[in-house]
mmCIF file of C-alpha atoms and ligand atoms in Angstrom:
data_model
loop_
_atom_site.group_PDB
_atom_site.id
_atom_site.type_symbol
_atom_site.label_atom_id
_atom_site.label_comp_id
_atom_site.label_asym_id
_atom_site.label_seq_id
_atom_site.Cartn_x
_atom_site.Cartn_y
_atom_site.Cartn_z
ATOM 1 C CA MET A 1 -0.873 35.762 -15.743
ATOM 2 C CA LYS A 2 1.090 33.987 -12.985
ATOM 3 C CA PRO A 3 2.645 36.253 -10.344
ATOM 4 C CA LEU A 4 6.382 36.915 -10.669
ATOM 5 C CA ARG A 5 7.844 37.081 -7.168
ATOM 6 C CA LYS A 6 10.593 34.485 -7.104
ATOM 7 C CA ILE A 7 14.053 34.291 -8.535
ATOM 8 C CA ILE A 8 16.645 31.530 -8.519
ATOM 9 C CA PHE A 9 20.361 32.263 -8.272
ATOM 10 C CA PRO A 10 22.400 29.185 -9.177
ATOM 11 C CA ALA A 11 25.491 29.669 -7.001
ATOM 12 C CA ALA A 12 26.876 26.184 -6.459
ATOM 13 C CA GLY A 13 29.621 26.329 -9.115
ATOM 14 C CA MET A 14 33.248 25.888 -8.128
ATOM 15 C CA GLY A 15 34.533 29.071 -9.760
ATOM 16 C CA THR A 16 37.364 27.255 -11.535
ATOM 17 C CA ARG A 17 37.920 30.140 -13.961
ATOM 18 C CA PHE A 18 38.941 32.295 -11.026
ATOM 19 C CA LEU A 19 41.311 30.022 -9.114
ATOM 20 C CA PRO A 20 43.176 30.484 -6.855
ATOM 21 C CA ALA A 21 40.986 33.415 -5.683
ATOM 22 C CA THR A 22 38.003 31.081 -5.383
ATOM 23 C CA LYS A 23 39.810 28.199 -3.681
ATOM 24 C CA ALA A 24 38.415 28.993 -0.229
ATOM 25 C CA SER A 25 35.760 31.626 -0.901
ATOM 26 C CA PRO A 26 32.760 31.629 -3.236
ATOM 27 C CA LYS A 27 33.107 33.476 -6.536
ATOM 28 C CA GLU A 28 29.749 35.107 -5.792
ATOM 29 C CA MET A 29 31.467 36.930 -2.909
ATOM 30 C CA LEU A 30 34.188 38.506 -5.069
ATOM 31 C CA THR A 31 33.960 42.238 -4.597
ATOM 32 C CA ILE A 32 33.110 44.690 -7.364
ATOM 33 C CA VAL A 33 34.219 48.053 -5.897
ATOM 34 C CA ASP A 34 32.510 47.746 -2.508
ATOM 35 C CA LYS A 35 29.887 45.009 -2.770
ATOM 36 C CA PRO A 36 30.005 41.298 -3.531
ATOM 37 C CA LEU A 37 28.868 40.197 -6.982
ATOM 38 C CA ILE A 38 25.845 38.353 -5.618
ATOM 39 C CA GLN A 39 24.527 41.523 -3.990
ATOM 40 C CA TYR A 40 24.441 43.253 -7.385
ATOM 41 C CA GLY A 41 22.324 40.363 -8.635
ATOM 42 C CA VAL A 42 19.941 40.459 -5.681
ATOM 43 C CA GLU A 43 19.537 44.244 -5.906
ATOM 44 C CA GLU A 44 18.792 43.903 -9.632
ATOM 45 C CA ALA A 45 16.081 41.328 -8.889
ATOM 46 C CA LEU A 46 14.517 43.511 -6.195
ATOM 47 C CA ALA A 47 14.512 46.424 -8.656
ATOM 48 C CA ALA A 48 12.414 44.211 -10.955
ATOM 49 C CA GLY A 49 9.858 43.719 -8.176
ATOM 50 C CA MET A 50 10.931 40.188 -7.185
ATOM 51 C CA GLU A 51 10.759 39.424 -3.480
ATOM 52 C CA GLN A 52 11.866 35.884 -2.804
ATOM 53 C CA ILE A 53 15.404 34.788 -3.534
ATOM 54 C CA ILE A 54 16.160 31.082 -3.917
ATOM 55 C CA MET A 55 19.893 30.600 -3.723
ATOM 56 C CA ILE A 56 21.225 27.287 -5.011
ATOM 57 C CA THR A 57 24.407 26.636 -3.094
ATOM 58 C CA GLY A 58 26.858 23.845 -2.413
ATOM 59 C CA ARG A 59 29.900 23.098 -0.324
ATOM 60 C CA GLY A 60 32.004 26.127 0.606
ATOM 61 C CA LYS A 61 29.223 28.695 0.067
ATOM 62 C CA ARG A 62 28.374 29.587 3.655
ATOM 63 C CA ALA A 63 29.729 33.116 3.218
ATOM 64 C CA ILE A 64 26.749 33.902 0.949
ATOM 65 C CA GLU A 65 24.309 32.895 3.711
ATOM 66 C CA ASP A 66 26.209 34.952 6.282
ATOM 67 C CA HIS A 67 26.232 37.965 3.964
ATOM 68 C CA PHE A 68 22.429 38.183 3.765
ATOM 69 C CA ASP A 69 21.884 37.162 7.393
ATOM 70 C CA ILE A 70 21.530 39.502 10.369
ATOM 71 C CA SER A 71 24.813 39.819 12.258
ATOM 72 C CA THR A 72 23.527 40.983 15.637
ATOM 73 C CA GLU A 73 27.007 41.457 17.062
ATOM 74 C CA LEU A 74 28.349 43.466 14.112
ATOM 75 C CA GLU A 75 25.266 45.672 14.005
ATOM 76 C CA ALA A 76 25.441 46.333 17.762
ATOM 77 C CA ASN A 77 29.160 47.161 17.517
ATOM 78 C CA LEU A 78 28.701 49.589 14.630
ATOM 79 C CA LYS A 79 25.784 51.250 16.387
ATOM 80 C CA SER A 80 27.548 51.732 19.696
ATOM 81 C CA ALA A 81 30.694 52.997 17.911
ATOM 82 C CA GLY A 82 28.545 55.686 16.266
ATOM 83 C CA LYS A 83 29.308 54.369 12.751
ATOM 84 C CA SER A 84 25.785 55.063 11.625
ATOM 85 C CA LYS A 85 26.386 55.028 7.850
ATOM 86 C CA LEU A 86 28.030 51.596 8.006
ATOM 87 C CA TYR A 87 25.391 50.348 10.431
ATOM 88 C CA LYS A 88 22.623 51.398 8.058
ATOM 89 C CA GLU A 89 24.274 49.716 5.078
ATOM 90 C CA VAL A 90 25.000 46.459 6.927
ATOM 91 C CA SER A 91 21.503 46.251 8.343
ATOM 92 C CA ARG A 92 19.983 47.104 4.930
ATOM 93 C CA VAL A 93 21.800 44.150 3.345
ATOM 94 C CA SER A 94 20.602 41.725 6.049
ATOM 95 C CA ARG A 95 17.016 42.766 5.564
ATOM 96 C CA MET A 96 16.814 43.467 1.841
ATOM 97 C CA ALA A 97 15.244 40.174 0.804
ATOM 98 C CA GLU A 98 13.731 36.935 1.922
ATOM 99 C CA VAL A 99 16.346 34.355 0.955
ATOM 100 C CA VAL A 100 16.084 30.579 1.063
ATOM 101 C CA TYR A 101 19.024 28.276 0.430
ATOM 102 C CA VAL A 102 18.832 24.977 -1.391
ATOM 103 C CA ARG A 103 21.856 22.694 -1.656
ATOM 104 C CA GLN A 104 22.765 21.222 -5.012
ATOM 105 C CA LYS A 105 24.619 18.144 -3.817
ATOM 106 C CA GLN A 106 26.283 17.348 -7.127
ATOM 107 C CA ALA A 107 27.428 19.614 -9.959
ATOM 108 C CA LEU A 108 25.201 18.108 -12.657
ATOM 109 C CA GLY A 109 24.661 21.260 -14.692
ATOM 110 C CA LEU A 110 22.696 24.515 -14.765
ATOM 111 C CA GLY A 111 19.429 22.749 -15.602
ATOM 112 C CA HIS A 112 19.828 20.507 -12.570
ATOM 113 C CA ALA A 113 20.637 23.516 -10.355
ATOM 114 C CA VAL A 114 17.419 25.259 -11.396
ATOM 115 C CA LEU A 115 15.400 22.060 -10.921
ATOM 116 C CA CYS A 116 16.630 21.896 -7.298
ATOM 117 C CA ALA A 117 14.369 24.922 -6.600
ATOM 118 C CA ARG A 118 11.162 23.340 -7.941
ATOM 119 C CA HIS A 119 9.425 22.935 -4.561
ATOM 120 C CA TRP A 120 10.011 26.597 -3.750
ATOM 121 C CA VAL A 121 8.746 27.812 -7.092
ATOM 122 C CA GLY A 122 5.516 25.793 -7.185
ATOM 123 C CA ASP A 123 3.027 26.985 -9.777
ATOM 124 C CA GLU A 124 4.384 30.516 -10.200
ATOM 125 C CA ALA A 125 6.458 32.246 -12.842
ATOM 126 C CA PHE A 126 10.079 32.737 -11.767
ATOM 127 C CA GLY A 127 13.325 34.410 -12.716
ATOM 128 C CA VAL A 128 16.781 32.881 -12.997
ATOM 129 C CA ALA A 129 19.928 35.016 -12.829
ATOM 130 C CA LEU A 130 23.596 34.089 -13.105
ATOM 131 C CA ALA A 131 25.357 36.483 -10.776
ATOM 132 C CA ASP A 132 28.724 36.399 -12.553
ATOM 133 C CA GLU A 133 27.109 38.063 -15.552
ATOM 134 C CA LEU A 134 27.139 41.693 -14.460
ATOM 135 C CA ILE A 135 25.073 44.062 -16.585
ATOM 136 C CA VAL A 136 25.653 47.742 -15.925
ATOM 137 C CA GLY A 137 23.249 50.337 -17.250
ATOM 138 C CA PRO A 138 20.474 52.732 -16.344
ATOM 139 C CA LYS A 139 17.695 50.125 -16.468
ATOM 140 C CA PRO A 140 18.322 46.951 -14.434
ATOM 141 C CA ALA A 141 18.521 43.944 -16.781
ATOM 142 C CA MET A 142 15.908 41.926 -14.881
ATOM 143 C CA ARG A 143 13.590 44.898 -15.123
ATOM 144 C CA GLN A 144 13.996 44.906 -18.909
ATOM 145 C CA LEU A 145 12.801 41.285 -18.859
ATOM 146 C CA SER A 146 10.029 41.679 -16.278
ATOM 147 C CA ASP A 147 8.495 44.560 -18.265
ATOM 148 C CA VAL A 148 8.048 42.153 -21.198
ATOM 149 C CA TYR A 149 6.734 39.402 -18.924
ATOM 150 C CA HIS A 150 4.144 41.723 -17.427
ATOM 151 C CA LYS A 151 3.021 42.756 -20.930
ATOM 152 C CA THR A 152 2.808 39.251 -22.379
ATOM 153 C CA GLY A 153 2.723 36.633 -19.601
ATOM 154 C CA ASN A 154 5.299 34.655 -21.623
ATOM 155 C CA SER A 155 8.822 33.474 -20.813
ATOM 156 C CA VAL A 156 11.543 36.025 -21.566
ATOM 157 C CA ILE A 157 15.287 35.550 -22.107
ATOM 158 C CA GLY A 158 18.041 38.202 -21.999
ATOM 159 C CA LEU A 159 20.331 38.210 -25.051
ATOM 160 C CA ILE A 160 23.474 39.857 -26.371
ATOM 161 C CA GLN A 161 25.115 39.720 -29.783
ATOM 162 C CA VAL A 162 28.556 38.049 -29.520
ATOM 163 C CA PRO A 163 31.470 37.882 -31.984
ATOM 164 C CA ALA A 164 31.939 34.630 -33.970
ATOM 165 C CA ASP A 165 34.855 33.434 -31.832
ATOM 166 C CA GLN A 166 32.684 33.597 -28.689
ATOM 167 C CA VAL A 167 29.663 31.694 -29.994
ATOM 168 C CA SER A 168 30.800 28.275 -28.718
ATOM 169 C CA LYS A 169 30.838 29.541 -25.092
ATOM 170 C CA TYR A 170 27.105 30.296 -24.894
ATOM 171 C CA GLY A 171 23.582 29.126 -25.447
ATOM 172 C CA ILE A 172 22.734 30.525 -28.909
ATOM 173 C CA VAL A 173 19.198 31.258 -30.096
ATOM 174 C CA ALA A 174 17.276 31.106 -33.354
ATOM 175 C CA TYR A 175 14.729 33.923 -33.536
ATOM 176 C CA GLN A 176 12.209 35.827 -35.609
ATOM 177 C CA ALA A 177 11.027 39.399 -35.260
ATOM 178 C CA GLY A 178 7.465 39.278 -33.887
ATOM 179 C CA GLU A 179 4.695 41.641 -34.974
ATOM 180 C CA ASP A 180 4.664 43.207 -31.515
ATOM 181 C CA GLY A 181 8.261 44.397 -31.996
ATOM 182 C CA LEU A 182 9.543 41.666 -29.656
ATOM 183 C CA LEU A 183 11.884 38.885 -30.684
ATOM 184 C CA ARG A 184 10.309 35.465 -30.698
ATOM 185 C CA LEU A 185 12.741 32.633 -29.944
ATOM 186 C CA THR A 186 12.107 29.547 -32.033
ATOM 187 C CA ASP A 187 14.991 27.336 -30.925
ATOM 188 C CA MET A 188 18.280 27.391 -29.045
ATOM 189 C CA VAL A 189 21.371 25.265 -28.739
ATOM 190 C CA GLU A 190 23.958 25.082 -25.970
ATOM 191 C CA LYS A 191 27.560 25.873 -26.900
ATOM 192 C CA PRO A 192 27.364 25.131 -30.629
ATOM 193 C CA ALA A 193 30.344 25.183 -32.994
ATOM 194 C CA VAL A 194 30.159 28.509 -34.838
ATOM 195 C CA GLU A 195 29.327 26.779 -38.143
ATOM 196 C CA ASP A 196 26.314 25.043 -36.570
ATOM 197 C CA ALA A 197 25.034 28.085 -34.651
ATOM 198 C CA PRO A 198 21.635 29.463 -35.690
ATOM 199 C CA SER A 199 22.809 33.071 -35.033
ATOM 200 C CA HIS A 200 25.347 35.003 -32.994
ATOM 201 C CA MET A 201 22.746 35.996 -30.419
ATOM 202 C CA ALA A 202 23.733 34.571 -27.025
ATOM 203 C CA ILE A 203 21.764 33.847 -23.859
ATOM 204 C CA VAL A 204 23.323 35.976 -21.180
ATOM 205 C CA GLY A 205 22.217 34.683 -17.794
ATOM 206 C CA ARG A 206 18.893 36.497 -17.298
ATOM 207 C CA TYR A 207 15.676 34.523 -17.652
ATOM 208 C CA ILE A 208 11.987 34.616 -16.710
ATOM 209 C CA PHE A 209 10.024 31.400 -17.068
ATOM 210 C CA THR A 210 6.468 30.212 -16.853
ATOM 211 C CA PRO A 211 6.101 27.255 -14.426
ATOM 212 C CA ARG A 212 5.987 24.783 -17.342
ATOM 213 C CA LEU A 213 9.775 25.090 -17.635
ATOM 214 C CA MET A 214 10.246 23.141 -14.382
ATOM 215 C CA GLU A 215 8.216 20.213 -15.731
ATOM 216 C CA LEU A 216 10.271 20.163 -18.901
ATOM 217 C CA LEU A 217 13.505 20.243 -16.895
ATOM 218 C CA HIS A 218 12.487 16.909 -15.370
ATOM 219 C CA ASP A 219 12.684 15.276 -18.768
ATOM 220 C CA VAL A 220 15.937 16.806 -19.956
ATOM 221 C CA LYS A 221 18.677 14.295 -20.788
ATOM 222 C CA PRO A 222 22.367 15.112 -20.348
ATOM 223 C CA GLY A 223 23.426 17.461 -23.162
ATOM 224 C CA ALA A 224 26.504 19.581 -23.942
ATOM 225 C CA GLY A 225 29.421 18.625 -21.669
ATOM 226 C CA GLY A 226 27.399 15.682 -20.293
ATOM 227 C CA GLU A 227 25.432 18.117 -18.090
ATOM 228 C CA PHE A 228 21.692 18.721 -17.632
ATOM 229 C CA GLN A 229 21.383 21.919 -19.640
ATOM 230 C CA LEU A 230 18.836 24.632 -18.936
ATOM 231 C CA THR A 231 19.029 25.564 -22.633
ATOM 232 C CA ASP A 232 17.664 22.140 -23.674
ATOM 233 C CA ALA A 233 14.566 22.605 -21.494
ATOM 234 C CA ILE A 234 14.047 26.122 -22.920
ATOM 235 C CA ALA A 235 14.254 24.693 -26.451
ATOM 236 C CA ALA A 236 11.498 22.217 -25.494
ATOM 237 C CA LEU A 237 9.420 25.061 -24.014
ATOM 238 C CA ALA A 238 9.782 27.051 -27.259
ATOM 239 C CA LYS A 239 7.891 24.244 -29.037
ATOM 240 C CA GLU A 240 4.917 24.689 -26.681
ATOM 241 C CA GLU A 241 4.741 28.375 -25.736
ATOM 242 C CA PRO A 242 5.964 31.713 -27.084
ATOM 243 C CA ILE A 243 9.328 32.785 -25.645
ATOM 244 C CA HIS A 244 10.528 36.339 -26.104
ATOM 245 C CA GLY A 245 14.097 37.534 -26.418
ATOM 246 C CA VAL A 246 15.223 40.917 -25.128
ATOM 247 C CA VAL A 247 18.525 42.284 -26.397
ATOM 248 C CA LEU A 248 19.767 43.789 -23.166
ATOM 249 C CA GLU A 249 20.668 47.433 -22.903
ATOM 250 C CA GLY A 250 23.736 48.165 -20.825
ATOM 251 C CA GLN A 251 27.306 46.976 -20.695
ATOM 252 C CA ARG A 252 27.740 43.349 -19.817
ATOM 253 C CA PHE A 253 30.746 41.842 -18.085
ATOM 254 C CA ASP A 254 31.585 38.217 -17.495
ATOM 255 C CA ALA A 255 32.811 38.916 -13.979
ATOM 256 C CA GLY A 256 33.439 35.213 -13.315
ATOM 257 C CA ASN A 257 36.865 35.464 -14.929
ATOM 258 C CA PRO A 258 39.691 37.850 -14.011
ATOM 259 C CA GLU A 259 39.558 39.952 -17.192
ATOM 260 C CA GLY A 260 35.819 40.685 -17.076
ATOM 261 C CA PHE A 261 36.047 41.182 -13.326
ATOM 262 C CA LEU A 262 38.801 43.796 -13.676
ATOM 263 C CA MET A 263 36.875 45.635 -16.372
ATOM 264 C CA ALA A 264 33.683 45.653 -14.300
ATOM 265 C CA ASN A 265 35.611 46.963 -11.304
ATOM 266 C CA THR A 266 37.180 49.666 -13.436
ATOM 267 C CA LEU A 267 33.910 50.890 -14.968
ATOM 268 C CA LEU A 268 31.993 50.851 -11.690
ATOM 269 C CA GLY A 269 35.024 52.341 -9.931
ATOM 270 C CA LEU A 270 35.104 55.222 -12.425
ATOM 271 C CA GLN A 271 31.369 55.778 -11.907
ATOM 272 C CA HIS A 272 31.660 55.685 -8.123
ATOM 273 C CA GLU A 273 30.896 58.902 -6.278
ATOM 274 C CA GLN A 274 33.627 58.465 -3.714
ATOM 275 C CA TYR A 275 36.392 56.587 -5.584
ATOM 276 C CA GLY A 276 35.881 57.693 -9.192
ATOM 277 C CA LYS A 277 38.112 60.760 -9.027
ATOM 278 C CA ALA A 278 41.173 58.960 -7.631
ATOM 279 C CA LEU A 279 40.772 56.087 -10.100
ATOM 280 C CA ARG A 280 40.569 58.492 -13.053
ATOM 281 C CA GLN A 281 43.767 60.130 -11.872
ATOM 282 C CA LEU A 282 45.514 56.773 -11.500
ATOM 283 C CA LEU A 283 44.537 55.737 -15.015
ATOM 284 C CA LYS A 284 45.664 59.090 -16.436
ATOM 285 C CA ASP A 285 49.039 58.714 -14.728
ATOM 286 C CA HIS A 286 49.600 55.275 -16.185
ATOM 287 C CA LEU A 287 48.255 55.521 -19.707
HETATM 288 C C1 G1P B 1 25.392 29.193 -19.020
HETATM 289 C C2 G1P B 1 24.254 28.756 -19.947
HETATM 290 C C3 G1P B 1 24.450 29.367 -21.335
HETATM 291 C C4 G1P B 1 24.582 30.877 -21.224
HETATM 292 C C5 G1P B 1 25.703 31.249 -20.243
HETATM 293 C C6 G1P B 1 25.730 32.735 -19.986
HETATM 294 O O1 G1P B 1 26.585 28.600 -19.462
HETATM 295 O O2 G1P B 1 24.229 27.356 -20.024
HETATM 296 O O3 G1P B 1 23.374 29.044 -22.160
HETATM 297 O O4 G1P B 1 24.847 31.424 -22.501
HETATM 298 O O5 G1P B 1 25.511 30.588 -18.976
HETATM 299 O O6 G1P B 1 26.763 33.055 -19.130
HETATM 300 P P1 G1P B 1 27.894 28.484 -18.512
HETATM 301 O O7 G1P B 1 28.590 29.801 -18.630
HETATM 302 O O8 G1P B 1 27.415 28.207 -17.128
HETATM 303 O O9 G1P B 1 28.700 27.373 -19.090
#
C-alpha cells in the first residue's frame, strides 16, 4: 500500500458565490467563529495523519500563505505583552503543518487544479479536500476516508445523499454495496440533470486517491462547464481500480455561500465553550 502523507487543497477559486465579501480577500480566509475556513480543513487533514499540505492558489491568495507562516514580529509582541494563550495559538498555527504553495495560473477547473500538484505528489497516494465544504462531527471526515484507505489500499470518496433539486450541483455517483460492507463506486457524472443522474448520492469534497489518478487527469478532456473535471478522471479510474464510497457522518455545510456559512457559524458558535452561552441567549431572545 502506498503511504498517505499528502493532501491537496484547491484554493485558487474566485469565490464568486460570496461576493462582495471575497472581492479582496480569499474565501478560504472567511472566519467560522474564530478560525479561517482553511484552518478547519488543514486540522482535519492532520487528524487523519496527513503531514504535507499542497495548497493550490492563485492571484489574491497571499493571506493563506501568511496565515500558515511564522510571523516573528507578532509572536514576539504577544510574548512580551504576556498574552501567552494567544501566543501559543498563533505559534501553533504557524507550525502545524508543512505547506507548499503551487499557483494555478488559469481557472481551468478542479481537475486542472489537482493536476498542478502532480510533481509534489509523485508516486504516493494523496488526499484532496475542498475547504468550503465544512463537515462537523465527532470523527473528522478525512479520518473516515483514511480508515478505509488503510484497510483496502484503494481510492475513497466522501459522499452525502442530496435532495433531487440539488443533484445538478454536484458530482453524482453510481454505486453497489460491496461484500465488505463498503460502497463500491462504479461510475460518476459531474453535475447531471436530475433525470440523467445515476443516484442522489453526491461527491462532497473529500477524496483519497491512488497515484494512478494523476495519470488519468492528464488525459481528461474539458467536460461539464467546459472545465477539466476531477469527476471525469475518477470515472476513468473506476474502470481500472476499485473505488470506495463513504457516506460521511457529521453535519455538512457548504460554507462557500452565505447561507451555509451562517449556519456553520451558528452551529459551531453554539458548540463553542466560550461563546455558546451568549449565542444561545441571543437566539432565544429573537425566536
Ligand atoms: C466540485 C466537484 C463536484 C463536487 C463538489 C462538492 O464542484 O466538481 O463533483 O460534488 O465540488 O462541493 P464545484 O462545487 O467546485 O462546482
